[in-house]
PDB file of C-alpha atoms and ligand atoms in Angstrom:
ATOM      1  CA  MET A 439      -0.088   0.009  -0.028  1.00  0.00           C
ATOM      2  CA  LYS A 440       1.159   3.500  -0.841  1.00  0.00           C
ATOM      3  CA  HIS A 441       0.558   6.423   1.536  1.00  0.00           C
ATOM      4  CA  SER A 442      -1.637   8.083  -1.425  1.00  0.00           C
ATOM      5  CA  GLU A 443      -3.901   5.007  -1.326  1.00  0.00           C
ATOM      6  CA  LEU A 444      -4.942   5.530   2.423  1.00  0.00           C
ATOM      7  CA  ASN A 445      -7.954   7.978   1.561  1.00  0.00           C
ATOM      8  CA  ILE A 446      -8.951   5.894  -1.578  1.00  0.00           C
ATOM      9  CA  PHE A 447      -9.358   2.854   0.722  1.00  0.00           C
ATOM     10  CA  LYS A 448     -11.573   4.793   2.970  1.00  0.00           C
ATOM     11  CA  GLU A 449     -13.539   6.317   0.192  1.00  0.00           C
ATOM     12  CA  ASN A 450     -14.188   2.920  -1.371  1.00  0.00           C
ATOM     13  CA  GLY A 451     -15.074   1.230   1.990  1.00  0.00           C
ATOM     14  CA  GLN A 452     -11.890  -1.228   1.482  1.00  0.00           C
ATOM     15  CA  LYS A 453     -10.797  -2.238   4.874  1.00  0.00           C
ATOM     16  CA  ILE A 454      -7.113  -1.803   5.729  1.00  0.00           C
ATOM     17  CA  ALA A 455      -5.243  -4.696   7.496  1.00  0.00           C
ATOM     18  CA  CYS A 456      -2.270  -3.982   9.772  1.00  0.00           C
ATOM     19  CA  LEU A 457      -0.061  -6.173  11.831  1.00  0.00           C
ATOM     20  CA  THR A 458       3.053  -5.408  13.894  1.00  0.00           C
ATOM     21  CA  ALA A 459       6.530  -6.598  13.022  1.00  0.00           C
ATOM     22  CA  TYR A 460       9.800  -6.258  14.722  1.00  0.00           C
ATOM     23  CA  ASP A 461      12.207  -8.342  12.779  1.00  0.00           C
ATOM     24  CA  ALA A 462      12.964  -9.156   9.193  1.00  0.00           C
ATOM     25  CA  SER A 463      11.716 -12.886   9.004  1.00  0.00           C
ATOM     26  CA  MET A 464       8.288 -11.923  10.319  1.00  0.00           C
ATOM     27  CA  ALA A 465       8.227  -8.669   8.406  1.00  0.00           C
ATOM     28  CA  LYS A 466       8.814 -10.510   5.081  1.00  0.00           C
ATOM     29  CA  LEU A 467       6.184 -13.227   5.623  1.00  0.00           C
ATOM     30  CA  ILE A 468       3.485 -10.505   6.788  1.00  0.00           C
ATOM     31  CA  ASP A 469       4.229  -8.456   3.803  1.00  0.00           C
ATOM     32  CA  SER A 470       4.131 -11.303   1.230  1.00  0.00           C
ATOM     33  CA  ALA A 471       0.831 -12.546   3.117  1.00  0.00           C
ATOM     34  CA  GLY A 472      -0.769  -9.333   1.878  1.00  0.00           C
ATOM     35  CA  VAL A 473      -1.020  -6.994   4.935  1.00  0.00           C
ATOM     36  CA  ASP A 474      -1.517  -3.304   3.970  1.00  0.00           C
ATOM     37  CA  ILE A 475       0.378  -1.822   6.683  1.00  0.00           C
ATOM     38  CA  ILE A 476       3.105  -3.042   9.041  1.00  0.00           C
ATOM     39  CA  LEU A 477       3.658  -1.197  12.279  1.00  0.00           C
ATOM     40  CA  ILE A 478       6.954  -1.511  14.284  1.00  0.00           C
ATOM     41  CA  GLY A 479       5.126  -0.836  17.376  1.00  0.00           C
ATOM     42  CA  ASP A 480       6.789  -0.033  20.620  1.00  0.00           C
ATOM     43  CA  SER A 481       4.788  -3.043  21.953  1.00  0.00           C
ATOM     44  CA  LEU A 482       8.282  -4.581  21.134  1.00  0.00           C
ATOM     45  CA  GLY A 483       8.910  -3.359  24.917  1.00  0.00           C
ATOM     46  CA  MET A 484       6.594  -6.332  26.063  1.00  0.00           C
ATOM     47  CA  VAL A 485       6.878  -8.470  22.947  1.00  0.00           C
ATOM     48  CA  ILE A 486      10.561  -8.531  22.490  1.00  0.00           C
ATOM     49  CA  GLN A 487      12.164  -7.191  25.586  1.00  0.00           C
ATOM     50  CA  GLY A 488       9.899  -8.742  28.238  1.00  0.00           C
ATOM     51  CA  ALA A 489       9.142  -5.266  29.864  1.00  0.00           C
ATOM     52  CA  GLU A 490       5.929  -4.592  31.661  1.00  0.00           C
ATOM     53  CA  ASN A 491       5.117  -1.620  29.510  1.00  0.00           C
ATOM     54  CA  THR A 492       6.130   0.194  26.413  1.00  0.00           C
ATOM     55  CA  ARG A 493       7.906   3.322  28.259  1.00  0.00           C
ATOM     56  CA  SER A 494      11.453   1.893  28.369  1.00  0.00           C
ATOM     57  CA  VAL A 495      11.625   1.555  24.654  1.00  0.00           C
ATOM     58  CA  SER A 496      14.340   3.979  23.425  1.00  0.00           C
ATOM     59  CA  MET A 497      14.885   5.646  19.988  1.00  0.00           C
ATOM     60  CA  LYS A 498      17.965   3.480  19.620  1.00  0.00           C
ATOM     61  CA  ASP A 499      15.604   0.325  19.882  1.00  0.00           C
ATOM     62  CA  MET A 500      13.041   1.796  17.411  1.00  0.00           C
ATOM     63  CA  LEU A 501      15.836   2.822  14.975  1.00  0.00           C
ATOM     64  CA  TYR A 502      17.399  -0.682  14.920  1.00  0.00           C
ATOM     65  CA  HIS A 503      13.777  -2.499  14.492  1.00  0.00           C
ATOM     66  CA  THR A 504      12.711   0.085  11.988  1.00  0.00           C
ATOM     67  CA  GLU A 505      15.694  -0.453   9.680  1.00  0.00           C
ATOM     68  CA  ILE A 506      15.469  -4.443   9.748  1.00  0.00           C
ATOM     69  CA  VAL A 507      11.717  -4.462   9.264  1.00  0.00           C
ATOM     70  CA  ALA A 508      11.719  -1.803   6.615  1.00  0.00           C
ATOM     71  CA  LYS A 509      14.250  -3.468   4.511  1.00  0.00           C
ATOM     72  CA  ALA A 510      12.281  -6.624   4.378  1.00  0.00           C
ATOM     73  CA  CYS A 511       9.022  -4.989   3.129  1.00  0.00           C
ATOM     74  CA  LYS A 512       8.214  -4.816  -0.532  1.00  0.00           C
ATOM     75  CA  GLN A 513       4.683  -3.731  -0.537  1.00  0.00           C
ATOM     76  CA  ALA A 514       3.244  -2.938   2.919  1.00  0.00           C
ATOM     77  CA  LEU A 515       3.328   0.745   4.220  1.00  0.00           C
ATOM     78  CA  VAL A 516       5.687   0.897   6.862  1.00  0.00           C
ATOM     79  CA  ILE A 517       4.903   2.881  10.108  1.00  0.00           C
ATOM     80  CA  ALA A 518       7.364   3.376  13.067  1.00  0.00           C
ATOM     81  CA  ASP A 519       6.309   4.278  16.529  1.00  0.00           C
ATOM     82  CA  MET A 520       7.746   7.076  18.218  1.00  0.00           C
ATOM     83  CA  PRO A 521       8.763   6.017  21.697  1.00  0.00           C
ATOM     84  CA  PHE A 522       8.031   7.491  25.003  1.00  0.00           C
ATOM     85  CA  HIS A 523       9.667  10.788  25.708  1.00  0.00           C
ATOM     86  CA  SER A 524      10.799  10.991  21.917  1.00  0.00           C
ATOM     87  CA  TYR A 525       8.242  13.739  20.919  1.00  0.00           C
ATOM     88  CA  GLU A 526       8.130  16.077  24.086  1.00  0.00           C
ATOM     89  CA  ASN A 527       8.706  19.204  21.858  1.00  0.00           C
ATOM     90  CA  ALA A 528       8.606  20.093  18.152  1.00  0.00           C
ATOM     91  CA  GLN A 529      12.325  20.324  17.746  1.00  0.00           C
ATOM     92  CA  THR A 530      12.997  16.594  19.475  1.00  0.00           C
ATOM     93  CA  ALA A 531      10.115  15.204  17.618  1.00  0.00           C
ATOM     94  CA  LEU A 532      11.131  16.370  14.212  1.00  0.00           C
ATOM     95  CA  ALA A 533      14.795  15.347  14.804  1.00  0.00           C
ATOM     96  CA  ASN A 534      13.702  11.887  15.882  1.00  0.00           C
ATOM     97  CA  ALA A 535      11.070  11.384  13.114  1.00  0.00           C
ATOM     98  CA  LYS A 536      13.594  12.264  10.514  1.00  0.00           C
ATOM     99  CA  GLU A 537      15.833   9.489  11.920  1.00  0.00           C
ATOM    100  CA  LEU A 538      13.001   6.904  11.677  1.00  0.00           C
ATOM    101  CA  ILE A 539      12.062   8.097   8.152  1.00  0.00           C
ATOM    102  CA  ASN A 540      15.928   7.748   7.211  1.00  0.00           C
ATOM    103  CA  ASN A 541      15.872   4.312   8.602  1.00  0.00           C
ATOM    104  CA  GLY A 542      13.005   3.143   6.062  1.00  0.00           C
ATOM    105  CA  ALA A 543       9.823   4.261   7.810  1.00  0.00           C
ATOM    106  CA  ASN A 544       7.138   5.649   5.643  1.00  0.00           C
ATOM    107  CA  MET A 545       5.225   7.326   8.516  1.00  0.00           C
ATOM    108  CA  VAL A 546       5.636   7.741  12.337  1.00  0.00           C
ATOM    109  CA  LYS A 547       3.115   7.039  14.822  1.00  0.00           C
ATOM    110  CA  LEU A 548       2.707   9.099  18.183  1.00  0.00           C
ATOM    111  CA  GLU A 549       0.109   9.048  20.979  1.00  0.00           C
ATOM    112  CA  GLY A 550      -2.263  11.738  22.064  1.00  0.00           C
ATOM    113  CA  GLY A 551      -4.397  14.547  20.886  1.00  0.00           C
ATOM    114  CA  SER A 552      -4.271  18.481  21.029  1.00  0.00           C
ATOM    115  CA  GLU A 553      -1.331  18.275  23.451  1.00  0.00           C
ATOM    116  CA  ASN A 554       0.689  17.308  20.415  1.00  0.00           C
ATOM    117  CA  THR A 555      -0.515  20.097  18.145  1.00  0.00           C
ATOM    118  CA  GLU A 556       2.866  22.017  17.804  1.00  0.00           C
ATOM    119  CA  VAL A 557       4.704  18.670  17.359  1.00  0.00           C
ATOM    120  CA  ILE A 558       2.280  17.504  14.624  1.00  0.00           C
ATOM    121  CA  LYS A 559       2.354  20.993  12.906  1.00  0.00           C
ATOM    122  CA  ALA A 560       6.238  20.846  12.826  1.00  0.00           C
ATOM    123  CA  LEU A 561       6.276  17.027  11.262  1.00  0.00           C
ATOM    124  CA  VAL A 562       3.506  17.795   8.837  1.00  0.00           C
ATOM    125  CA  SER A 563       5.084  20.987   7.688  1.00  0.00           C
ATOM    126  CA  ASN A 564       8.309  19.065   7.105  1.00  0.00           C
ATOM    127  CA  ASP A 565       6.548  16.619   5.061  1.00  0.00           C
ATOM    128  CA  ILE A 566       6.526  13.716   7.502  1.00  0.00           C
ATOM    129  CA  ASN A 567       3.601  11.387   7.338  1.00  0.00           C
ATOM    130  CA  VAL A 568       1.897  11.075  10.834  1.00  0.00           C
ATOM    131  CA  CYS A 569      -0.245   8.380  12.418  1.00  0.00           C
ATOM    132  CA  GLY A 570      -2.298   9.324  15.511  1.00  0.00           C
ATOM    133  CA  HIS A 571      -3.196   7.124  18.383  1.00  0.00           C
ATOM    134  CA  LEU A 572      -6.269   7.772  20.577  1.00  0.00           C
ATOM    135  CA  GLY A 573      -8.242   5.956  23.156  1.00  0.00           C
ATOM    136  CA  LEU A 574      -6.043   3.744  25.287  1.00  0.00           C
ATOM    137  CA  GLN A 575      -2.686   5.184  25.084  1.00  0.00           C
ATOM    138  CA  PRO A 576      -0.029   2.393  26.285  1.00  0.00           C
ATOM    139  CA  GLN A 577       2.593   4.976  26.833  1.00  0.00           C
ATOM    140  CA  LEU A 578       0.426   6.265  29.712  1.00  0.00           C
ATOM    141  CA  VAL A 579       0.117   2.826  31.177  1.00  0.00           C
ATOM    142  CA  VAL A 580       2.473   1.791  33.972  1.00  0.00           C
ATOM    143  CA  ASP A 581       1.283  -1.496  34.846  1.00  0.00           C
ATOM    144  CA  SER A 582      -1.319  -4.090  33.741  1.00  0.00           C
ATOM    145  CA  SER A 583      -4.154  -2.522  35.767  1.00  0.00           C
ATOM    146  CA  GLY A 584      -4.013   0.588  33.421  1.00  0.00           C
ATOM    147  CA  TYR A 585      -5.240  -1.424  30.212  1.00  0.00           C
ATOM    148  CA  LYS A 586      -8.749  -0.294  30.440  1.00  0.00           C
ATOM    149  CA  VAL A 587     -11.461   0.587  27.807  1.00  0.00           C
ATOM    150  CA  GLN A 588     -11.522   4.446  27.160  1.00  0.00           C
ATOM    151  CA  GLY A 589     -14.464   6.698  26.414  1.00  0.00           C
ATOM    152  CA  ARG A 590     -17.090   4.789  27.980  1.00  0.00           C
ATOM    153  CA  ASP A 591     -18.831   7.867  29.517  1.00  0.00           C
ATOM    154  CA  LYS A 592     -20.274  10.835  27.562  1.00  0.00           C
ATOM    155  CA  ASP A 593     -17.446  13.236  28.599  1.00  0.00           C
ATOM    156  CA  SER A 594     -14.485  11.164  27.924  1.00  0.00           C
ATOM    157  CA  ALA A 595     -16.015   9.914  24.744  1.00  0.00           C
ATOM    158  CA  GLN A 596     -16.382  13.623  23.478  1.00  0.00           C
ATOM    159  CA  ILE A 597     -12.883  14.356  24.501  1.00  0.00           C
ATOM    160  CA  ILE A 598     -11.546  11.514  22.131  1.00  0.00           C
ATOM    161  CA  LEU A 599     -13.978  12.458  19.292  1.00  0.00           C
ATOM    162  CA  ASP A 600     -12.753  16.148  19.677  1.00  0.00           C
ATOM    163  CA  ASN A 601      -9.128  15.068  19.598  1.00  0.00           C
ATOM    164  CA  ALA A 602      -9.627  12.742  16.523  1.00  0.00           C
ATOM    165  CA  LYS A 603     -11.110  16.002  14.691  1.00  0.00           C
ATOM    166  CA  ILE A 604      -8.224  18.044  15.843  1.00  0.00           C
ATOM    167  CA  LEU A 605      -5.661  15.395  14.469  1.00  0.00           C
ATOM    168  CA  ASP A 606      -7.503  15.262  11.220  1.00  0.00           C
ATOM    169  CA  SER A 607      -7.530  19.050  10.889  1.00  0.00           C
ATOM    170  CA  LEU A 608      -3.838  19.136  11.641  1.00  0.00           C
ATOM    171  CA  GLY A 609      -2.953  16.899   8.721  1.00  0.00           C
ATOM    172  CA  VAL A 610      -2.564  13.543  10.347  1.00  0.00           C
ATOM    173  CA  ASP A 611      -2.802  10.650   7.737  1.00  0.00           C
ATOM    174  CA  ILE A 612      -4.318   7.870   9.616  1.00  0.00           C
ATOM    175  CA  LEU A 613      -5.721   7.319  13.128  1.00  0.00           C
ATOM    176  CA  VAL A 614      -5.332   4.219  15.516  1.00  0.00           C
ATOM    177  CA  LEU A 615      -8.146   3.843  17.892  1.00  0.00           C
ATOM    178  CA  GLU A 616      -7.241   1.530  20.763  1.00  0.00           C
ATOM    179  CA  CYS A 617      -9.804  -0.014  23.261  1.00  0.00           C
ATOM    180  CA  VAL A 618     -12.810   2.217  22.923  1.00  0.00           C
ATOM    181  CA  PRO A 619     -16.522   1.207  22.509  1.00  0.00           C
ATOM    182  CA  SER A 620     -17.593   0.292  19.084  1.00  0.00           C
ATOM    183  CA  ASN A 621     -20.215   3.080  18.884  1.00  0.00           C
ATOM    184  CA  LEU A 622     -17.513   5.633  19.818  1.00  0.00           C
ATOM    185  CA  ALA A 623     -15.245   4.370  17.091  1.00  0.00           C
ATOM    186  CA  LYS A 624     -18.015   4.535  14.581  1.00  0.00           C
ATOM    187  CA  SER A 625     -18.795   8.071  15.167  1.00  0.00           C
ATOM    188  CA  ILE A 626     -15.160   9.023  15.137  1.00  0.00           C
ATOM    189  CA  THR A 627     -14.773   7.116  11.740  1.00  0.00           C
ATOM    190  CA  ASN A 628     -17.753   8.775  10.285  1.00  0.00           C
ATOM    191  CA  SER A 629     -16.497  12.347  11.569  1.00  0.00           C
ATOM    192  CA  VAL A 630     -13.004  12.307  10.088  1.00  0.00           C
ATOM    193  CA  THR A 631     -11.694  12.324   6.669  1.00  0.00           C
ATOM    194  CA  ILE A 632      -8.691   9.960   7.453  1.00  0.00           C
ATOM    195  CA  PRO A 633      -8.771   6.158   7.901  1.00  0.00           C
ATOM    196  CA  THR A 634      -9.297   4.870  11.463  1.00  0.00           C
ATOM    197  CA  ILE A 635      -7.562   1.583  12.418  1.00  0.00           C
ATOM    198  CA  GLY A 636      -8.958  -0.029  15.443  1.00  0.00           C
ATOM    199  CA  ILE A 637      -7.606  -2.302  17.930  1.00  0.00           C
ATOM    200  CA  GLY A 638     -10.293  -3.342  20.447  1.00  0.00           C
ATOM    201  CA  ALA A 639     -12.476  -0.769  18.804  1.00  0.00           C
ATOM    202  CA  GLY A 640     -15.077  -2.554  16.836  1.00  0.00           C
ATOM    203  CA  LYS A 641     -15.615  -3.404  13.164  1.00  0.00           C
ATOM    204  CA  GLU A 642     -16.746  -0.017  12.095  1.00  0.00           C
ATOM    205  CA  CYS A 643     -13.238   1.234  11.722  1.00  0.00           C
ATOM    206  CA  ASP A 644     -11.700   1.556   8.279  1.00  0.00           C
ATOM    207  CA  GLY A 645      -9.262  -1.042   9.221  1.00  0.00           C
ATOM    208  CA  GLN A 646      -7.901  -3.259  12.030  1.00  0.00           C
ATOM    209  CA  VAL A 647      -4.374  -3.873  13.662  1.00  0.00           C
ATOM    210  CA  LEU A 648      -3.214  -6.455  16.019  1.00  0.00           C
ATOM    211  CA  VAL A 649       0.146  -7.322  17.604  1.00  0.00           C
ATOM    212  CA  SER A 650       1.353 -10.152  15.525  1.00  0.00           C
ATOM    213  CA  TYR A 651       2.732 -12.272  18.439  1.00  0.00           C
ATOM    214  CA  ASP A 652      -0.830 -11.973  20.072  1.00  0.00           C
ATOM    215  CA  MET A 653      -2.732 -13.114  16.804  1.00  0.00           C
ATOM    216  CA  LEU A 654      -0.335 -16.154  16.500  1.00  0.00           C
ATOM    217  CA  GLY A 655      -0.566 -17.328  20.085  1.00  0.00           C
ATOM    218  CA  ILE A 656       2.944 -16.516  20.838  1.00  0.00           C
ATOM    219  CA  SER A 657       2.105 -14.117  23.685  1.00  0.00           C
ATOM    220  CA  LEU A 658       1.253 -16.142  26.910  1.00  0.00           C
ATOM    221  CA  GLY A 659      -1.271 -15.309  29.575  1.00  0.00           C
ATOM    222  CA  LYS A 660      -4.729 -13.979  29.388  1.00  0.00           C
ATOM    223  CA  GLN A 661      -5.403 -11.985  26.147  1.00  0.00           C
ATOM    224  CA  PRO A 662      -7.720  -9.251  25.967  1.00  0.00           C
ATOM    225  CA  ARG A 663     -10.952  -9.868  24.342  1.00  0.00           C
ATOM    226  CA  PHE A 664     -10.141  -8.106  21.021  1.00  0.00           C
ATOM    227  CA  VAL A 665      -7.279 -10.732  20.285  1.00  0.00           C
ATOM    228  CA  ARG A 666      -8.233 -13.592  18.043  1.00  0.00           C
ATOM    229  CA  ASN A 667      -5.646 -16.319  17.644  1.00  0.00           C
ATOM    230  CA  PHE A 668      -5.776 -16.878  13.580  1.00  0.00           C
ATOM    231  CA  LEU A 669      -3.221 -19.868  14.151  1.00  0.00           C
ATOM    232  CA  ASN A 670      -5.918 -21.846  16.021  1.00  0.00           C
ATOM    233  CA  SER A 671      -7.720 -22.671  12.771  1.00  0.00           C
ATOM    234  CA  GLU A 672      -4.688 -22.638  10.280  1.00  0.00           C
ATOM    235  CA  ASN A 673      -1.524 -24.807   9.894  1.00  0.00           C
ATOM    236  CA  THR A 674       0.995 -22.303   9.096  1.00  0.00           C
ATOM    237  CA  ILE A 675       1.902 -18.650   9.946  1.00  0.00           C
ATOM    238  CA  THR A 676       1.395 -17.584   6.472  1.00  0.00           C
ATOM    239  CA  ALA A 677      -1.987 -19.123   6.558  1.00  0.00           C
ATOM    240  CA  ALA A 678      -2.930 -17.392   9.573  1.00  0.00           C
ATOM    241  CA  VAL A 679      -1.854 -14.036   8.613  1.00  0.00           C
ATOM    242  CA  LYS A 680      -3.727 -14.579   5.155  1.00  0.00           C
ATOM    243  CA  ALA A 681      -6.760 -15.458   7.281  1.00  0.00           C
ATOM    244  CA  PHE A 682      -6.369 -12.360   9.328  1.00  0.00           C
ATOM    245  CA  VAL A 683      -6.281 -10.166   6.151  1.00  0.00           C
ATOM    246  CA  LEU A 684      -9.404 -11.878   4.567  1.00  0.00           C
ATOM    247  CA  GLU A 685     -11.576 -11.557   7.783  1.00  0.00           C
ATOM    248  CA  VAL A 686     -10.542  -7.782   8.004  1.00  0.00           C
ATOM    249  CA  LYS A 687     -11.265  -7.156   4.335  1.00  0.00           C
ATOM    250  CA  GLN A 688     -14.615  -8.998   4.671  1.00  0.00           C
ATOM    251  CA  GLY A 689     -15.704  -7.080   7.806  1.00  0.00           C
ATOM    252  CA  ASN A 690     -15.657 -10.326   9.750  1.00  0.00           C
ATOM    253  CA  PHE A 691     -13.037  -9.283  12.458  1.00  0.00           C
ATOM    254  CA  PRO A 692     -13.612  -8.083  15.085  1.00  0.00           C
ATOM    255  CA  ALA A 693     -16.864 -10.116  15.813  1.00  0.00           C
ATOM    256  CA  GLU A 694     -19.231  -8.293  18.465  1.00  0.00           C
ATOM    257  CA  SER A 695     -17.801 -10.617  21.176  1.00  0.00           C
ATOM    258  CA  GLU A 696     -14.373  -9.206  20.462  1.00  0.00           C
ATOM    259  CA  SER A 697     -15.286  -5.642  20.754  1.00  0.00           C
ATOM    260  CA  TYR A 698     -16.588  -3.349  23.528  1.00  0.00           C
TER     261      TYR A 698
HETATM  262  O1  KIV B1682       2.871  -0.665  19.742  1.00  0.00           O
HETATM  263  C1  KIV B1682       1.849  -1.141  19.223  1.00  0.00           C
HETATM  264  O2  KIV B1682       1.981  -2.298  18.815  1.00  0.00           O
HETATM  265  C2  KIV B1682       0.726  -0.437  18.956  1.00  0.00           C
HETATM  266  C3  KIV B1682      -0.401  -1.178  18.545  1.00  0.00           C
HETATM  267  C4  KIV B1682      -1.012  -1.853  19.650  1.00  0.00           C
HETATM  268  C5  KIV B1682      -1.341  -0.265  17.753  1.00  0.00           C
HETATM  269  O3  KIV B1682       0.716   0.790  19.033  1.00  0.00           O
END
């Protein structure tokens, strides 16, 4: 997928399938299996480094994983997470985002809404493609008790909706919505011009993302309800990834039981 195709997908109602990757082998497999977007998520803090949250991931870590994943991707759009503390002001954010782009990312992702206005303006005016991230913001979560559905009441839902509109007006290209009720994700999706990519946000989003290790059953312990193990019904990892892509494209993932 090219960056210029994002809005065409939304306009045509074509769903966007996204998975995370952190290494070359998995990136190559996921890319060949037809995923539209590969995200080098700072979930690598938990998945690769065994940390309790994403906050210890550094720019050095992100640059390393971005470079090896980007080199392995032929067709997917590559998005790299900006780690905690890497976008505290416009100048720092711009310098760090440029490094991620130089290492092969097509776009950078950062968490938060209007508080990032100056940062986003600096990135957009320097032609850096930006992915927003609202709802549950993992960089604000310190331990597992913080992983909660966001925007359940009227006021907090309104804040998320307002922030989505602000990000859209600032020129953000695409928006991840994490752990929000389906009806809120639906109204955000209908209120913004950019595609929304849900994780625990229901099937009305313009696309879906999962952590690859979660949807292959590699992550141990109790999984959130929005995680489906696609390897349960397939024999190979490639088949599981293809099944994910198909289920997203056909609007069959997530089911209501996998949503809030
Ligand atoms: O870091 C990550 O993998 C993410 C996804 C959960 C969207 O941000």
